[in-house]
Each structure stands twice: as C-alpha cells, then as structure tokens.
CSV table of C-alpha atoms and ligand atoms in Angstrom, one decimal:
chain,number,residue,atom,x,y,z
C,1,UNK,CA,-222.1,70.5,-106.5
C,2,UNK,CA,-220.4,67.8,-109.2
C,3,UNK,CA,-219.7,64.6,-107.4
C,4,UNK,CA,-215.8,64.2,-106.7
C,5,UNK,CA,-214.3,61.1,-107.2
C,6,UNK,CA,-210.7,59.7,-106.1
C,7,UNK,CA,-208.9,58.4,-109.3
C,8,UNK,CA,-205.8,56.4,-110.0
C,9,UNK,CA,-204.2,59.1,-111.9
C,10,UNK,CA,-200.3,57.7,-111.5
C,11,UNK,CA,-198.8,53.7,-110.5
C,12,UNK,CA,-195.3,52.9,-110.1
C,13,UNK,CA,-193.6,50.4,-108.8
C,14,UNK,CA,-190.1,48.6,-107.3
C,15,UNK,CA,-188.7,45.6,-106.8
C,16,UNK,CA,-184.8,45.0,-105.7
C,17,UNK,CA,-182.6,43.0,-108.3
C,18,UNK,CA,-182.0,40.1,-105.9
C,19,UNK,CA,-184.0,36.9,-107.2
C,20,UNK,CA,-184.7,34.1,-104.5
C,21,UNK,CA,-185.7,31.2,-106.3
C,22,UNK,CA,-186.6,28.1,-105.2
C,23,UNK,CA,-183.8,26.0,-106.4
C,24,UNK,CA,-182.2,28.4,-103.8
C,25,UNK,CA,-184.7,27.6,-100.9
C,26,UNK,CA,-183.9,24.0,-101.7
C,27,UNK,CA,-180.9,24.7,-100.3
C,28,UNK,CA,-181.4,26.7,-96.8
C,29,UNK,CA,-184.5,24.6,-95.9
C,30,UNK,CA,-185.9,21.0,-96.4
C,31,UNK,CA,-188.4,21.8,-99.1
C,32,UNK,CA,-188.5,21.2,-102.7
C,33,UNK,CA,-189.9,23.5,-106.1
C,34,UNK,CA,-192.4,21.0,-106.5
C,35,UNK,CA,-194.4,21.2,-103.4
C,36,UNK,CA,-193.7,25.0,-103.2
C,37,UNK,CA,-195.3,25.9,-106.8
C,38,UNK,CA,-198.1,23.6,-106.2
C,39,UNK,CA,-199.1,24.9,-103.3
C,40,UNK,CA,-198.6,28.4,-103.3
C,41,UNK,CA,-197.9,29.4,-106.9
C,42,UNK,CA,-194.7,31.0,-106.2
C,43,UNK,CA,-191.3,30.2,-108.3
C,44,UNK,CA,-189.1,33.0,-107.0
C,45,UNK,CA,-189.1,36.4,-105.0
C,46,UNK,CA,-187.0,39.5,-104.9
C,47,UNK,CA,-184.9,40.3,-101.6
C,48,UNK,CA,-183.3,43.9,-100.4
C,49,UNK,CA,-180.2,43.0,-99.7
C,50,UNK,CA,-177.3,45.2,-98.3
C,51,UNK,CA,-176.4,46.9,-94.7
C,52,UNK,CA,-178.8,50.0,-93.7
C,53,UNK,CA,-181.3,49.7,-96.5
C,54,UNK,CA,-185.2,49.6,-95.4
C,55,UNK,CA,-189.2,49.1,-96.9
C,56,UNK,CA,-188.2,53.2,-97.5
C,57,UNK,CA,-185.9,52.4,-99.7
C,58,UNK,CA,-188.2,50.1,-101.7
C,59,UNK,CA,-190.3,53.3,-102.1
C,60,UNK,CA,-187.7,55.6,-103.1
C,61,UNK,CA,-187.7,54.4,-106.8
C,62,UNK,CA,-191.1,54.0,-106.8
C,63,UNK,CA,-192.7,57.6,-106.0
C,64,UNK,CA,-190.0,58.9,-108.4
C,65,UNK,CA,-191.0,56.9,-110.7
C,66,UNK,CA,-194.5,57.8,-110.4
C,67,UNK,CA,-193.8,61.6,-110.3
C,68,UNK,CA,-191.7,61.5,-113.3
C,69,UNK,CA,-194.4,59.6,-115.0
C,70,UNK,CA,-197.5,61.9,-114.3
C,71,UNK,CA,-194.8,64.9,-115.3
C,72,UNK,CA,-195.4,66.5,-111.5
C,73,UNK,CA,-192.7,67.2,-108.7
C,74,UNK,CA,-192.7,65.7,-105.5
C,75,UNK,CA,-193.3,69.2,-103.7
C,76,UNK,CA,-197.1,68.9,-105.1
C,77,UNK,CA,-198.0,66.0,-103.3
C,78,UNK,CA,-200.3,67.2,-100.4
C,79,UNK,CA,-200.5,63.9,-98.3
C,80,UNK,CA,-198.5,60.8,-98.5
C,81,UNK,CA,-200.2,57.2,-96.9
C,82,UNK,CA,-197.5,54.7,-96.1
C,83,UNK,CA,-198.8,51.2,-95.6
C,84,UNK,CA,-196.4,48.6,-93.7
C,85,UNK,CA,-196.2,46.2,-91.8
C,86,UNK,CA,-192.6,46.5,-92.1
C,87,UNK,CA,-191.9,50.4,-91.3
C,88,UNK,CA,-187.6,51.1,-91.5
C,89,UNK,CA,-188.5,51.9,-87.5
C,90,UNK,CA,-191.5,52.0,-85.0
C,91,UNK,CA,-191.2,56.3,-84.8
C,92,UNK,CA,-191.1,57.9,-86.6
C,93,UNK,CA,-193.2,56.9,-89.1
C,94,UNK,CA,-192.0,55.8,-92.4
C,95,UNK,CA,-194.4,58.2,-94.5
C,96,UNK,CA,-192.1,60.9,-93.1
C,97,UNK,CA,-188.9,59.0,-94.0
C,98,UNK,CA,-190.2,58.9,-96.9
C,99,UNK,CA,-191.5,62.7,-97.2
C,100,UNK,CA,-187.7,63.9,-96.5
C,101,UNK,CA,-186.0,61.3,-99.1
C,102,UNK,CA,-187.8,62.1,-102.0
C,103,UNK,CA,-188.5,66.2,-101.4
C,104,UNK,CA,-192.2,66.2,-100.8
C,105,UNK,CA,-192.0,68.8,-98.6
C,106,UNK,CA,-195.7,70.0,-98.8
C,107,UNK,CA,-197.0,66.7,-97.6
C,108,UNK,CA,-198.2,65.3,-93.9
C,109,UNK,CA,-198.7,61.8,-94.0
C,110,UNK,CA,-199.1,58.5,-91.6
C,111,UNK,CA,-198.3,55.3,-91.7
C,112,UNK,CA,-201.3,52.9,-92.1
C,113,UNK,CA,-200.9,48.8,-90.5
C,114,UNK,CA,-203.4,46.3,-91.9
C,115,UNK,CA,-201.0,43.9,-93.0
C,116,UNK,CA,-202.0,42.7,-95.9
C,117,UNK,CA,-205.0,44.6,-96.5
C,118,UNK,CA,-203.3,47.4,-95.9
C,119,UNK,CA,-203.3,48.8,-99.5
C,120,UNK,CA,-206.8,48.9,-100.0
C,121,UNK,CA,-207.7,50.5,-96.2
C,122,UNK,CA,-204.9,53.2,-97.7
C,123,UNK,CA,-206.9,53.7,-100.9
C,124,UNK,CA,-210.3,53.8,-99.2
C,125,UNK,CA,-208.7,56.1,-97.0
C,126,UNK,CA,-206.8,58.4,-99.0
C,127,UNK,CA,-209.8,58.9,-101.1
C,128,UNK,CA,-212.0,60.5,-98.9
C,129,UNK,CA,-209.4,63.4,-98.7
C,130,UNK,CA,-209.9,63.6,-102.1
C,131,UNK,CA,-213.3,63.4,-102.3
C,132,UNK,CA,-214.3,66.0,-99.5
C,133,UNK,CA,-212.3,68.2,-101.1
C,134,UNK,CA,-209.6,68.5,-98.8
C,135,UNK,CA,-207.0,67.7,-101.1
C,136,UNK,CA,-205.9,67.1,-104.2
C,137,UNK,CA,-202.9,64.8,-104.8
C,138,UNK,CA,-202.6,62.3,-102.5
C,139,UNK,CA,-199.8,59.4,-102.7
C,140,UNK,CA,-201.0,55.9,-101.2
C,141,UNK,CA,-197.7,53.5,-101.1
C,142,UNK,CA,-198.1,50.1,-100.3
C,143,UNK,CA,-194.6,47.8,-99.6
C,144,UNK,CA,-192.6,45.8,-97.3
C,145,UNK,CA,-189.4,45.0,-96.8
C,146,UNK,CA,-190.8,41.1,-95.2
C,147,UNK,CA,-187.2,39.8,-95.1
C,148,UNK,CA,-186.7,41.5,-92.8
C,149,UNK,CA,-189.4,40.1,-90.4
C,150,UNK,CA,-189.3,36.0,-92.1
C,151,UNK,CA,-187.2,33.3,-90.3
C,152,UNK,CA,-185.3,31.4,-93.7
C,153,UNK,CA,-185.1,28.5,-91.1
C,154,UNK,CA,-188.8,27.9,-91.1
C,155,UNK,CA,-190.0,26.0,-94.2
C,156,UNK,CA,-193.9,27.1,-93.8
C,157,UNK,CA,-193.0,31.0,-94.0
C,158,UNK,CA,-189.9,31.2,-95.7
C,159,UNK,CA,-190.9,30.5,-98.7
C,160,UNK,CA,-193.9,32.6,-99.0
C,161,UNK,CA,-192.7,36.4,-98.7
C,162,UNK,CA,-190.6,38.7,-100.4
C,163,UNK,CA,-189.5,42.3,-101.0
C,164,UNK,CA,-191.2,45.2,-102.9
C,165,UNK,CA,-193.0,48.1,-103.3
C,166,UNK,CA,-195.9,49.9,-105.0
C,167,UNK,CA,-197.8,53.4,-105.2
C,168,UNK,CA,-200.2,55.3,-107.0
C,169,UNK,CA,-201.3,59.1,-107.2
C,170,UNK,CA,-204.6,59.9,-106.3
C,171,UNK,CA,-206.3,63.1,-107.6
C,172,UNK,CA,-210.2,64.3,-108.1
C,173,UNK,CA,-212.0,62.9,-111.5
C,174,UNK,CA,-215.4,64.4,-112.4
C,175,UNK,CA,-216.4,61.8,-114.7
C,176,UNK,CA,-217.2,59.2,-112.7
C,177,UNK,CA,-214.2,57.0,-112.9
C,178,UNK,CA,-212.1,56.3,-109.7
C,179,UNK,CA,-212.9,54.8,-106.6
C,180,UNK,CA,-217.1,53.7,-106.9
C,181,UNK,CA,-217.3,51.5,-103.9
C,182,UNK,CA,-215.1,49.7,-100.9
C,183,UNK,CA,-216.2,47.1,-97.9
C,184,UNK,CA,-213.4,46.6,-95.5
C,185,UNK,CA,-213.3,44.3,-92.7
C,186,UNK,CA,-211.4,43.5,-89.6
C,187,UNK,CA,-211.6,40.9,-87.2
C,188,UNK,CA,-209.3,41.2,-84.5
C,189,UNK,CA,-210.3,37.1,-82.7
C,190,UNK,CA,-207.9,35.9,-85.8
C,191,UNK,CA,-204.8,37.9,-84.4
C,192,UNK,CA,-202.9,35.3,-82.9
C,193,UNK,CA,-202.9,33.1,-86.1
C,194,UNK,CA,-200.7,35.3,-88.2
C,195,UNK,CA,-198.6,37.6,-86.1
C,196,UNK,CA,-195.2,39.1,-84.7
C,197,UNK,CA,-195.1,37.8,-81.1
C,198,UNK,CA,-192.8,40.4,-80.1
C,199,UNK,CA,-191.4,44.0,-80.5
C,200,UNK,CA,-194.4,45.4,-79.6
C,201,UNK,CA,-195.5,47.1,-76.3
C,202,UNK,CA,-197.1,44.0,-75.1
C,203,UNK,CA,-193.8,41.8,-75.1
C,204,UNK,CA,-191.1,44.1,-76.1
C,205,UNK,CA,-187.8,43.0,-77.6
C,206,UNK,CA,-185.3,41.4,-74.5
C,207,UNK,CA,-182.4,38.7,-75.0
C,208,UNK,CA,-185.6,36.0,-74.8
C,209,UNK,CA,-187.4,37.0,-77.2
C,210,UNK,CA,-184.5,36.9,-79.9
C,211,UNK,CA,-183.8,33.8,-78.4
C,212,UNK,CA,-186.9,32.5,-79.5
C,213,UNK,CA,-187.0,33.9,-82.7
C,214,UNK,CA,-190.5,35.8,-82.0
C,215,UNK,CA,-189.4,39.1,-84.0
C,216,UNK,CA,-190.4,36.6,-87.1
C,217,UNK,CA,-193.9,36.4,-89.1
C,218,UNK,CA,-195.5,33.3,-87.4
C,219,UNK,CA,-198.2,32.0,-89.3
C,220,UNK,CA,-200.9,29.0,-88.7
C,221,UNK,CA,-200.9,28.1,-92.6
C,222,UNK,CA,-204.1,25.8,-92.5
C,223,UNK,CA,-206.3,28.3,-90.1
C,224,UNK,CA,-205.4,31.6,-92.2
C,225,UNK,CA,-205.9,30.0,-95.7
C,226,UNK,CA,-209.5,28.5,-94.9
C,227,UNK,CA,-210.3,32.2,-93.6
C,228,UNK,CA,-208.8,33.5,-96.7
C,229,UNK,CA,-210.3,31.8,-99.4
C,230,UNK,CA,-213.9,32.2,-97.6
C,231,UNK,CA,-213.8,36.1,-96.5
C,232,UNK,CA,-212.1,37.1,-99.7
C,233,UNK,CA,-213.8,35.3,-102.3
C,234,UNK,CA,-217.2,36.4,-100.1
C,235,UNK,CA,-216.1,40.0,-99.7
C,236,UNK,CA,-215.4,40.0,-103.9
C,237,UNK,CA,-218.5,38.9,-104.8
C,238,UNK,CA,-220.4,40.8,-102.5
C,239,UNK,CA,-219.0,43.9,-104.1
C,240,UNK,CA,-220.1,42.7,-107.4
C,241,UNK,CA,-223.5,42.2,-106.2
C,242,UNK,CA,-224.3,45.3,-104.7
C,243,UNK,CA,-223.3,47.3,-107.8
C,244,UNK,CA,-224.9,45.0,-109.6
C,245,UNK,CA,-221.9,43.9,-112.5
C,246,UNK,CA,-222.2,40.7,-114.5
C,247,UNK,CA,-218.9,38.8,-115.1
C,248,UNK,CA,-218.8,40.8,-118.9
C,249,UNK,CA,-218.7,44.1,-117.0
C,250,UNK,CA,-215.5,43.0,-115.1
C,251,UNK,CA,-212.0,44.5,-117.0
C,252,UNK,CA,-209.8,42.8,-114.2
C,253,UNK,CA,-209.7,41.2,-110.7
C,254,UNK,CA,-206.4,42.5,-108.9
C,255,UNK,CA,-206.1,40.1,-105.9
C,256,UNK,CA,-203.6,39.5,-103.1
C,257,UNK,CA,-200.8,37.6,-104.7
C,258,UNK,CA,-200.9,35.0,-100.9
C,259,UNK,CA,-201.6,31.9,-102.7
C,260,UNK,CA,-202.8,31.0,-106.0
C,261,UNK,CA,-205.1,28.7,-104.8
C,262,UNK,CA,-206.7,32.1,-102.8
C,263,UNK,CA,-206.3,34.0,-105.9
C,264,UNK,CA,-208.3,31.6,-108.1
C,265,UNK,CA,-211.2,30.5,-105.3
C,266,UNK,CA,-211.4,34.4,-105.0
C,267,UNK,CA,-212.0,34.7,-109.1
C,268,UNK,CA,-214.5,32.0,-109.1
C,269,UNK,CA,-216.5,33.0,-106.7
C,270,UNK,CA,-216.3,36.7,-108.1
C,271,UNK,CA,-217.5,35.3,-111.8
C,272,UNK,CA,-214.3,36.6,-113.5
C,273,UNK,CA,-212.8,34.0,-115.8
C,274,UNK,CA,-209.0,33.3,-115.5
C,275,UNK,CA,-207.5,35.1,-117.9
C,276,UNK,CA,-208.8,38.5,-116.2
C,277,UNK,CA,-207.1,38.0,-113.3
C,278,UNK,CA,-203.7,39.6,-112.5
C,279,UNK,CA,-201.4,37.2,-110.8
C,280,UNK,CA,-197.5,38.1,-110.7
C,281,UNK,CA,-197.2,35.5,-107.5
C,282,UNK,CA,-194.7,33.7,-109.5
C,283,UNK,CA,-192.5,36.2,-109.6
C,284,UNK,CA,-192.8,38.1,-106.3
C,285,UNK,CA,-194.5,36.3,-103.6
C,286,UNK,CA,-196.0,37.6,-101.2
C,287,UNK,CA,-194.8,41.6,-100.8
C,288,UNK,CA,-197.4,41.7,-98.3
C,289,UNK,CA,-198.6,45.4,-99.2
C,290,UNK,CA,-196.9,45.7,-101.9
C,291,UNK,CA,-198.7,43.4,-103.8
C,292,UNK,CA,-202.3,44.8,-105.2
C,293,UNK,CA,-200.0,48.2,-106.6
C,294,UNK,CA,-197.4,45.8,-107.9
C,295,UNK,CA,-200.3,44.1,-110.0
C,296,UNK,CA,-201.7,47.5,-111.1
C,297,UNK,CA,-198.0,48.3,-112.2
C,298,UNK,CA,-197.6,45.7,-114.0
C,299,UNK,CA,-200.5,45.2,-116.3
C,300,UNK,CA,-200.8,49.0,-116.4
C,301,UNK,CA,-200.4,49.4,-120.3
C,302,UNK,CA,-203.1,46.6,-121.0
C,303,UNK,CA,-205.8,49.0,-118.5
C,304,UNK,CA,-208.3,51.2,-120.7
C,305,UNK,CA,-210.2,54.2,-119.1
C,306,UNK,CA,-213.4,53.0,-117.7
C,307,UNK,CA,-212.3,49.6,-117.4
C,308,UNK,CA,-214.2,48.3,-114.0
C,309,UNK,CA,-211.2,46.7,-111.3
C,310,UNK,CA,-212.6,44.5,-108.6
C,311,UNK,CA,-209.4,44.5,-105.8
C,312,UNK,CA,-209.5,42.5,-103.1
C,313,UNK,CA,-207.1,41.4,-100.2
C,314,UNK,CA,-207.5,39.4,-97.5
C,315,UNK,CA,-204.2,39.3,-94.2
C,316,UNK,CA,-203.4,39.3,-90.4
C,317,UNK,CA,-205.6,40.5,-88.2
C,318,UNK,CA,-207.6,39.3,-89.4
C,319,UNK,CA,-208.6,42.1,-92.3
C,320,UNK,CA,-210.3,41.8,-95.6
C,321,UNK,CA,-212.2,43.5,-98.1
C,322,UNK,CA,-212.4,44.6,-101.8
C,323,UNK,CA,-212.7,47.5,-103.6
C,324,UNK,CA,-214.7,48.5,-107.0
C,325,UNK,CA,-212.9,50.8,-109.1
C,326,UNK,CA,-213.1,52.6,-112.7
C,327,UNK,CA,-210.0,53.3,-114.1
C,328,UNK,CA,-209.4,56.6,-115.1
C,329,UNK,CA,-206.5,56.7,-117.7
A,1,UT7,O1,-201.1,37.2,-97.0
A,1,UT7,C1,-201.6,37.0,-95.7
A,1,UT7,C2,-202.4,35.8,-95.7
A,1,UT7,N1,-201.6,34.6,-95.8
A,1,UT7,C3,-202.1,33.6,-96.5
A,1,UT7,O2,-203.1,33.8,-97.1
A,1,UT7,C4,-201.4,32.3,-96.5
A,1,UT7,C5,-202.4,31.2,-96.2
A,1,UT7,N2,-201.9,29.9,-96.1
A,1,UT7,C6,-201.3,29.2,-97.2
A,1,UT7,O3,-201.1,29.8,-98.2
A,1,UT7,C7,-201.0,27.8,-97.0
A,1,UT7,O4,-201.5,27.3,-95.8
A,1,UT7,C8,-199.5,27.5,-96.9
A,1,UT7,C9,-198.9,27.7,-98.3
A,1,UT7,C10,-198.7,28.4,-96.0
A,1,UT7,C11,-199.2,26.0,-96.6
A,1,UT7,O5,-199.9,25.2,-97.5
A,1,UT7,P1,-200.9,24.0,-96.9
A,1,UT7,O6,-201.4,23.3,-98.1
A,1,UT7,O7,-201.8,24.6,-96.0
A,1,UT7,O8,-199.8,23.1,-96.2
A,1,UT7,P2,-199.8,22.6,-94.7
A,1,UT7,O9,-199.4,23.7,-93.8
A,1,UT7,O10,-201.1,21.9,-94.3
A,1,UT7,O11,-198.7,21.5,-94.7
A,1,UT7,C12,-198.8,20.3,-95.4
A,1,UT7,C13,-197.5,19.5,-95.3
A,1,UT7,C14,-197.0,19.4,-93.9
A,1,UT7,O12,-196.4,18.1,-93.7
A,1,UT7,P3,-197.2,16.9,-93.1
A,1,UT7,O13,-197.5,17.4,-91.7
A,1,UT7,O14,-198.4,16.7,-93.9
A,1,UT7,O15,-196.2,15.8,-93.1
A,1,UT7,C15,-196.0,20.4,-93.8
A,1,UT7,O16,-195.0,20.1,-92.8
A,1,UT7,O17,-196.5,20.2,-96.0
A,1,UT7,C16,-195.4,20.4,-95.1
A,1,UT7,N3,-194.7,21.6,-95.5
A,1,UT7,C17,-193.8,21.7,-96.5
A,1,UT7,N4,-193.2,20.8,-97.2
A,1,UT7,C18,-192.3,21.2,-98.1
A,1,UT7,C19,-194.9,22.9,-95.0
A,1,UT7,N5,-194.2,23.8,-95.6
A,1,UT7,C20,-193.4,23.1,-96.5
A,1,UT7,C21,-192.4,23.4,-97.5
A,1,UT7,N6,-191.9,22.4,-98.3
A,1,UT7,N7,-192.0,24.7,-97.7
C-alpha cells in the first residue's frame, strides 16, 4: 500500500486591528521600549478588543480564509483540532464553537491544551488521522486570545503576550512531502513555573481568587527561559540529527515567537543561519498557539514544494518538541 503522508495543503491566518505597542506599555506599567526589545524582541502586539468577542472569533477569519483559499467549503472538513490555552469557555469545547460559526457541519473535533506547544502536539496529532486513513481533510487551528488571561499591572507578563490566530488544512500527499518526523515532550515537575493558579477544578474561581488576581498567566521568567533555550534548541537539533540533514538541507526554522533570545539559541544549535529563520515576534508577541501557524502564514509565498521546515516550540507544562516537515505546495 503507497505510504500516506499528512500535508500542509492550506494556512491562514488572523490577527485583530488593535496594535499595543510599547510606547503604550510605557504608559500602564513602569517599563521602557528599550529593555523590552532587548530582552524579548518584541515592539508591539495585537489585542481583541470589544464586549463578547473570544479566541473563536480570532479563528473565524482565519478558517475562512483558509477555505476560500484552497477553493473548498467548510462542510468538507472532516475533523477540526482546536488548540488553546484560552478556549471562549471550559465546555464546551471551542472546536465546536467553532464548528457551528463557520458551517463545518461534517466535522467532530476537540480541543487540544499544551500551551504553547500546543500547535505542534495538534499537527502530530491530526496527522495520524490522516495518515491511517481515517480521514481526509483535517483543520488544525492554533490561537489565543491571552489578553484575556495577562494582568497589564504586571511588568514581567504584560508585555510579552498578545492576540491571534492561525490554521492550516491537512490532507494525504503520496509524494512524500508532509509531516516526515515529530518528538514531543512533556514534563509535568515544571507546572508550577508557568501557570493559571486558578479556575480550574483544583482551586476553582471564588471572590479570593479574583482578589488575588490568580485567573492571570503567572510566569517564573528566569526558570522557564533557561528550560527553554536548553529543551528547544536540544529537541531541534535532535530532529535534524536523526534524519540526518546538514544545515544546506534546511529551507526554514519556524520557532515559537517567546523570546528572540530563544528563537536564535534554538537556530544555533539547530545549524540554520539567521536569515532562515522566521521570526514575526516584533510584531505579535507571544500568541501563545498561535504563533508557529502565524509564521507559516506569513512567509507562505516565499515556501517552495519540498522545502524541508524544522518547527519547534517550547511552553508551560512544561512541553516541547519539534517537528520535521516537507512542504507540499
Ligand atoms: O512561551 C512560553 C514560554 N515562555 C517563555 O519562553 C518566556 C521565557 N522567559 C523570558 O523570556 C524572560 O525570562 C523574560 C523576558 C520574561 C524576562 O527577561 P529576563 O532577562 O529573564 O529578566 P528578569 O526576569 O531576570 O528580570 C531582570 C530585571 C529585574 O530587575 P532587577 O531585579 O534586576 O532589578 C526585573 O524586575 O528586569 C526587571 N524587569 C523589567 N524591567 C523593565 C522585568 N520585567 C521588566 C519590564 N521592564 N517589563
């Protein structure tokens, strides 16, 4: 039987209008452009603003997008994976939400929490539907709406998230491009170091824990980057090894847009020189999972079928891992 593989086939993606720059930070919190785009990268992020609007509605424009792009109609998609860390509610999930806003009303679908490695445990995941055989079209959305979960009183987070959203269609390719490899990784002794203290079952929400503003992303800065820069840049190169690539056979290295400092320890360690590495963290922050699709969207015109991706993402948990792709269009 001719091997199946899971292919990009579609990417699309959104971001809301509203620009949060940090001039503007300057103002809501004792910090300055300076120390912010030397530390992180970052110059400005988008927010969602207005009442009753959630991470769904980030997706919205971007699987229409994507459908009118690959010329298909939302009832054709078979299976949609939605991953968040910021889902519009806890149930139902936002997949479904989803589902019923844009008419896909052939598809089942979940929602899938890695936090920021959740894209890439959505594509390994969505691709083994595809490549059993199971189905055909399969819609893997990554986005967050993480203004919605960041406390713009806290210098050390504020400035690091924003809003956004990305997908892309997977269907079978027989000739050989697609998904080639994936290692994923979780570690679950790094959970109290970048986390939501409450909501959950555990300490549900109660007058307290608004109080003490514990519905917010708390983050130890210092503890996550070192374990950043070390499992991702590891986890990238270790995919490179194993299939055995030299830096020439590398098209592109799509990385978590966290820090730039990450970004380029990551590329280093990978052998991929800088100007082969996608890096829109100036522009959007940190979308959480939104950011590895966002990439793909926006360099999209300069990828060539065949060109060899290395993705990898590294986020609370803790989870890691990378992913060797050929693209396929
Ligand atoms: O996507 C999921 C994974 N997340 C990440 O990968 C994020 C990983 N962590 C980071 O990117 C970095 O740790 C941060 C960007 C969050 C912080 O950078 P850092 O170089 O680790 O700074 P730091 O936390 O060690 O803070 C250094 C100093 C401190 O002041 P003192 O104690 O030296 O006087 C902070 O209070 O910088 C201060 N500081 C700020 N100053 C101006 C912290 N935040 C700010 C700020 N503006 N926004």
């Amino acid at each position: 039987m001719q091997k199946i593989n899971a292919a990009i086939t579609a990417v699309h993606g959104y971001v809301p209008d509203y620009i949060l720059t940090n001039h503007e930070l300057e103002t809501m919190v004792n910090t300055n452009d300076e120390w912010i785009t030397s530390r992180t990268g970052i110059k400005e992020r988008r927010i969602l603003k207005g009442e009753g609007l959630a991470t769904s509605d980030l997706a919205v424009p971007a699987v229409l997008g994507l459908l009118e792009k690959r010329g298909i109609g939302a009832e054709e998609i078979e299976l949609i994976i939605f991953c968040t860390s910021t889902p519009d509610m806890h149930i139902p999930a936002t997949a479904n939400i989803l589902a019923h806003k844009i008419g896909a009303v052939n598809a089942w679908g979940y929602d899938l929490q890695a936090a920021c490695s959740g894209f890439l445990f959505g594509l390994t995941t969505g691709a083994q539907f595809i490549e059993s055989g199971k189905h055909k079209k399969v819609l893997v959305v990554g986005g967050d709406k993480m203004s919605s979960i960041t406390n713009y009183e806290d210098r050390s987070t504020c400035i690091l998230f924003g809003d956004g959203c990305g997908a892309v269609l997977l269907e079978p390719n027989y000739e050989g491009n697609g998904l080639i490899d994936s290692i994923l990784k979780s570690d679950g002794s790094g959970a109290h170091s970048l986390y939501l203290k409450a909501g959950g079952s555990l300490r549900p929400a109660s007058h307290e824990t608004v109080d003490a503003k514990e519905h917010y992303a708390y983050q130890e800065g210092q503890t996550v980057f070192k374990a950043a820069v070390r499992s991702m840049a590891d986890v990238a190169g270790e995919i490179v090894e194993r299939n055995h690539l030299k830096p020439e056979d590398i098209a592109w290295l799509v990385p978590h847009q966290a820090n730039k400092r990450i970004i380029d320890a990551t590329a280093s360690r990978a052998g991929v020189s800088p100007e082969k590495v996608m890096i829109n963290i100036e522009r959007y922050g940190n979308t959480t999972n939104g950011t590895i699709p966002l990439c793909l969207w926006d360099w999209e015109s300069k990828l060539k079928k065949g060109d060899n991706l290395i993705i990898a993402a590294f986020g609370g948990g803790f989870t890691w891992g990378s992913i060797y792709l050929k693209w396929a269009y």
